[in-house]
Tab-separated table of C-alpha atoms and ligand atoms in Angstrom:
chain	number	residue	atom	x	y	z
A	21	UNK	CA	96.395	145.597	114.877
A	22	UNK	CA	97.327	143.151	111.422
A	23	UNK	CA	94.708	140.292	110.828
A	24	UNK	CA	96.185	137.625	109.735
A	25	UNK	CA	94.324	135.184	107.920
A	26	UNK	CA	95.381	131.495	108.725
A	27	UNK	CA	93.679	130.017	105.273
A	28	UNK	CA	95.646	132.159	103.164
A	29	UNK	CA	98.938	132.659	102.717
A	30	UNK	CA	99.166	134.624	99.640
A	31	UNK	CA	100.073	131.377	97.205
A	32	UNK	CA	96.855	129.231	97.377
A	33	UNK	CA	93.864	128.974	99.432
A	34	UNK	CA	94.306	126.109	102.643
A	35	UNK	CA	94.980	123.192	101.225
A	36	UNK	CA	91.472	121.966	102.753
A	37	UNK	CA	89.715	123.297	99.971
A	38	UNK	CA	91.712	121.410	97.578
A	39	UNK	CA	90.647	118.007	99.484
A	40	UNK	CA	87.495	116.327	98.246
A	41	UNK	CA	85.163	114.892	100.460
A	42	UNK	CA	86.537	111.812	102.570
A	43	UNK	CA	90.170	112.305	101.205
A	44	UNK	CA	93.329	112.795	102.703
A	45	UNK	CA	96.599	114.280	101.929
A	46	UNK	CA	99.418	111.839	101.051
A	47	UNK	CA	103.210	113.222	99.411
A	48	UNK	CA	104.222	109.535	98.760
A	49	UNK	CA	102.977	108.357	95.699
A	50	UNK	CA	101.606	104.911	96.050
A	51	UNK	CA	101.234	102.239	93.668
A	52	UNK	CA	98.183	100.710	92.778
A	53	UNK	CA	98.047	98.097	89.979
A	54	UNK	CA	95.349	95.330	89.562
A	55	UNK	CA	98.113	93.135	88.288
A	56	UNK	CA	101.692	92.776	87.081
A	57	UNK	CA	103.481	95.655	85.835
A	58	UNK	CA	103.753	95.255	82.021
A	59	UNK	CA	106.933	96.230	80.373
A	60	UNK	CA	106.588	97.784	77.303
A	61	UNK	CA	109.637	98.707	75.230
A	62	UNK	CA	109.108	101.819	73.263
A	63	UNK	CA	109.985	100.374	69.965
A	64	UNK	CA	107.244	98.287	69.672
A	65	UNK	CA	104.810	100.476	72.117
A	66	UNK	CA	101.693	101.845	70.135
A	67	UNK	CA	98.753	103.333	70.802
A	68	UNK	CA	95.104	103.711	69.149
A	69	UNK	CA	92.055	104.986	68.486
A	70	UNK	CA	89.175	103.426	67.213
A	71	UNK	CA	85.897	105.181	65.572
A	72	UNK	CA	82.270	103.752	66.199
A	73	UNK	CA	82.616	103.246	62.414
A	74	UNK	CA	85.916	101.476	62.990
A	75	UNK	CA	88.316	103.902	61.713
A	76	UNK	CA	91.331	103.301	63.433
A	77	UNK	CA	94.378	105.888	63.844
A	78	UNK	CA	97.929	104.740	65.493
A	79	UNK	CA	100.474	106.302	66.857
A	80	UNK	CA	104.207	104.928	67.428
A	81	UNK	CA	106.441	106.163	70.102
A	82	UNK	CA	107.998	108.511	67.723
A	83	UNK	CA	104.390	109.577	66.446
A	84	UNK	CA	103.549	110.558	69.999
A	85	UNK	CA	106.981	112.306	70.631
A	86	UNK	CA	106.108	114.667	67.339
A	87	UNK	CA	103.070	115.908	69.216
A	88	UNK	CA	103.118	119.206	70.950
A	89	UNK	CA	103.511	118.208	74.981
A	90	UNK	CA	102.034	120.312	77.784
A	91	UNK	CA	103.283	119.931	81.087
A	92	UNK	CA	99.979	119.885	83.531
A	93	UNK	CA	100.614	120.300	87.222
A	94	UNK	CA	97.305	118.433	88.858
A	95	UNK	CA	96.048	117.113	92.493
A	96	UNK	CA	95.407	113.283	92.241
A	97	UNK	CA	92.313	111.748	94.340
A	98	UNK	CA	92.581	107.901	94.486
A	99	UNK	CA	89.438	106.225	95.577
A	100	UNK	CA	91.168	104.634	98.350
A	101	UNK	CA	91.130	107.885	99.904
A	102	UNK	CA	94.676	109.486	99.210
A	103	UNK	CA	95.027	112.531	97.534
A	104	UNK	CA	98.547	113.775	96.364
A	105	UNK	CA	98.490	117.635	95.377
A	106	UNK	CA	100.568	119.352	92.875
A	107	UNK	CA	101.935	116.222	90.898
A	108	UNK	CA	103.939	117.437	87.772
A	109	UNK	CA	103.237	115.600	84.172
A	110	UNK	CA	104.480	115.950	80.694
A	111	UNK	CA	102.137	114.295	77.631
A	112	UNK	CA	100.031	115.054	74.830
A	113	UNK	CA	96.271	116.775	75.845
A	114	UNK	CA	93.534	114.101	74.448
A	115	UNK	CA	92.370	117.486	72.109
A	116	UNK	CA	95.767	117.257	70.218
A	117	UNK	CA	95.277	113.305	69.796
A	118	UNK	CA	91.613	113.438	68.719
A	119	UNK	CA	91.761	116.584	66.767
A	120	UNK	CA	91.924	114.779	63.446
A	121	UNK	CA	89.433	112.201	64.558
A	122	UNK	CA	85.958	112.025	63.198
A	123	UNK	CA	83.332	110.780	65.827
A	124	UNK	CA	79.741	111.293	67.003
A	125	UNK	CA	80.323	108.973	69.850
A	126	UNK	CA	79.833	109.797	73.585
A	127	UNK	CA	81.518	107.191	74.981
A	128	UNK	CA	85.144	105.907	75.545
A	129	UNK	CA	86.628	102.494	76.776
A	130	UNK	CA	90.146	102.988	77.407
A	131	UNK	CA	92.378	99.670	77.254
A	132	UNK	CA	95.760	98.992	78.734
A	133	UNK	CA	98.440	96.546	77.930
A	134	UNK	CA	97.567	94.318	80.569
A	135	UNK	CA	94.367	94.094	79.692
A	136	UNK	CA	92.754	96.766	82.546
A	137	UNK	CA	89.891	98.471	81.118
A	138	UNK	CA	88.209	101.850	82.721
A	139	UNK	CA	85.326	104.014	80.832
A	140	UNK	CA	84.871	107.560	80.601
A	141	UNK	CA	82.473	110.178	78.548
A	142	UNK	CA	84.141	111.324	75.812
A	143	UNK	CA	83.486	114.705	76.974
A	144	UNK	CA	85.452	114.240	80.293
A	145	UNK	CA	88.831	113.479	78.127
A	146	UNK	CA	88.112	116.984	76.324
A	147	UNK	CA	88.763	120.644	76.720
A	148	UNK	CA	92.266	120.190	78.312
A	149	UNK	CA	91.006	117.499	80.843
A	150	UNK	CA	93.054	114.891	80.236
A	151	UNK	CA	96.424	113.845	78.844
A	152	UNK	CA	98.295	110.859	77.387
A	153	UNK	CA	101.092	111.199	80.167
A	154	UNK	CA	105.053	110.059	79.520
A	155	UNK	CA	106.479	112.189	81.891
A	156	UNK	CA	106.235	112.549	85.619
A	157	UNK	CA	108.136	114.832	88.238
A	158	UNK	CA	110.376	116.065	85.069
A	159	UNK	CA	111.731	112.476	84.291
A	160	UNK	CA	110.165	109.568	82.173
A	161	UNK	CA	107.141	108.140	83.770
A	162	UNK	CA	108.171	104.692	85.374
A	163	UNK	CA	106.730	101.336	84.473
A	164	UNK	CA	105.161	100.747	87.863
A	165	UNK	CA	103.186	104.423	87.754
A	166	UNK	CA	102.102	103.666	84.351
A	167	UNK	CA	105.201	103.967	81.834
A	168	UNK	CA	105.854	104.387	78.734
A	169	UNK	CA	102.395	106.273	79.007
A	170	UNK	CA	99.162	106.527	80.787
A	171	UNK	CA	96.148	108.327	80.584
A	172	UNK	CA	95.876	111.000	83.045
A	173	UNK	CA	92.041	112.393	83.745
A	174	UNK	CA	92.784	114.113	86.801
A	175	UNK	CA	89.516	115.815	87.790
A	176	UNK	CA	88.023	111.956	88.193
A	177	UNK	CA	89.054	109.393	90.667
A	178	UNK	CA	92.312	107.985	89.721
A	179	UNK	CA	91.369	104.275	88.691
A	180	UNK	CA	89.905	106.264	85.495
A	181	UNK	CA	93.752	107.296	84.599
A	182	UNK	CA	94.727	103.828	82.975
A	183	UNK	CA	98.209	103.230	83.084
A	184	UNK	CA	100.207	101.484	80.076
A	185	UNK	CA	97.463	102.759	77.642
A	186	UNK	CA	97.245	101.376	74.567
A	187	UNK	CA	93.952	102.096	73.036
A	188	UNK	CA	91.172	104.038	73.021
A	189	UNK	CA	87.827	103.203	71.367
A	190	UNK	CA	85.300	105.636	70.665
A	191	UNK	CA	81.665	104.023	71.203
A	192	UNK	CA	78.012	104.575	70.687
A	193	UNK	CA	76.911	102.721	73.970
A	194	UNK	CA	78.530	103.196	77.073
A	195	UNK	CA	80.319	99.702	78.705
A	196	UNK	CA	81.690	99.553	81.912
A	197	UNK	CA	85.254	98.893	82.631
A	198	UNK	CA	87.720	96.850	85.112
A	199	UNK	CA	86.826	98.336	88.274
A	200	UNK	CA	83.202	99.910	87.011
A	201	UNK	CA	82.390	96.134	86.302
A	202	UNK	CA	83.131	95.275	90.082
A	203	UNK	CA	80.814	97.921	91.964
A	204	UNK	CA	82.741	101.243	91.552
A	205	UNK	CA	80.888	103.727	90.401
A	206	UNK	CA	80.619	104.645	86.690
A	207	UNK	CA	81.356	108.274	86.301
A	208	UNK	CA	83.655	108.830	89.800
A	209	UNK	CA	83.548	112.145	90.608
A	210	UNK	CA	85.526	113.063	93.649
A	211	UNK	CA	84.015	116.088	94.630
A	212	UNK	CA	80.553	114.044	94.629
A	213	UNK	CA	82.331	111.415	96.291
A	214	UNK	CA	81.132	108.921	93.745
A	215	UNK	CA	82.868	105.760	94.967
A	216	UNK	CA	80.600	102.745	94.422
A	217	UNK	CA	77.460	102.269	92.332
A	218	UNK	CA	74.782	104.214	94.022
A	219	UNK	CA	76.801	107.183	95.544
B	306	MTE	N1	96.339	99.475	83.442
B	306	MTE	C1	96.175	99.635	84.378
B	306	MTE	N2	95.940	101.234	84.769
B	306	MTE	C2	95.213	101.556	86.298
B	306	MTE	C3	95.422	100.537	87.120
B	306	MTE	C4	95.444	99.213	86.666
B	306	MTE	O1	95.618	98.285	87.862
B	306	MTE	N3	95.636	98.993	85.545
B	306	MTE	N4	94.875	101.082	88.488
B	306	MTE	C5	94.330	102.248	88.669
B	306	MTE	C6	93.854	102.790	90.108
B	306	MTE	S1	92.703	101.991	90.864
B	306	MTE	C7	94.594	103.755	90.477
B	306	MTE	S2	94.172	104.311	92.081
B	306	MTE	C8	95.680	104.414	89.804
B	306	MTE	C9	97.061	104.374	90.396
B	306	MTE	O2	98.115	105.231	89.700
B	306	MTE	P1	99.554	105.255	90.829
B	306	MTE	O3	99.911	103.328	90.758
B	306	MTE	O4	100.437	106.000	89.289
B	306	MTE	O5	99.456	105.641	91.726
B	306	MTE	O6	95.891	103.479	88.345
B	306	MTE	C10	94.944	103.612	87.857
B	306	MTE	N5	95.239	102.877	86.481
B	307	MO	MO1	92.753	103.129	92.981
């Protein structure tokens, strides 16, 4: 008699193995923004990386487009408990963006058009773990979801993925961002359910 494995159909393991503790799966793509959606024309858009010694590297839109792009497919986990599986993005790896940036800093404060900030260890942006994403689902990233370009750090709760990203500050000391300063966890690992300070 054939034994049917209910959990595995040859494609991937049962989806519950992809769901961090306390999360549920959704197929919609909710919009979560702490303020109004900034409209940033590509003509004036600029991204900067500033090192701990004050060196500033900048990319305009054409400069970003000239960098080699990747098409990551990743699962998203929001601290408000929805997870979305298999989202398809296009963007530039932070490994590429930071390749020529000399730094000994271990901390990053990411800033957005509109004033949002979030902090993340530099190590969590490197080694294929993060992108400056400008495409979603085969098209341009819409303003609601962070277009022209957002940070994408899918292994951490989605509040770390700053929409409308504008600057990446490499810092010797850690400093909390918008939600981290309001009581959310400093690191935000969904698999360890690090939602709030003390988790
Ligand atoms: N600039 C900016 N980035 C942001 C936010 C924000 O309010 N402003 N919200 C964060 C939060 S809490 C989440 S869950 C995700 C939501 O991304 P989405 O709206 O594309 O689903 O963006 C994150 N990045
Ligand atoms: Mo969120």
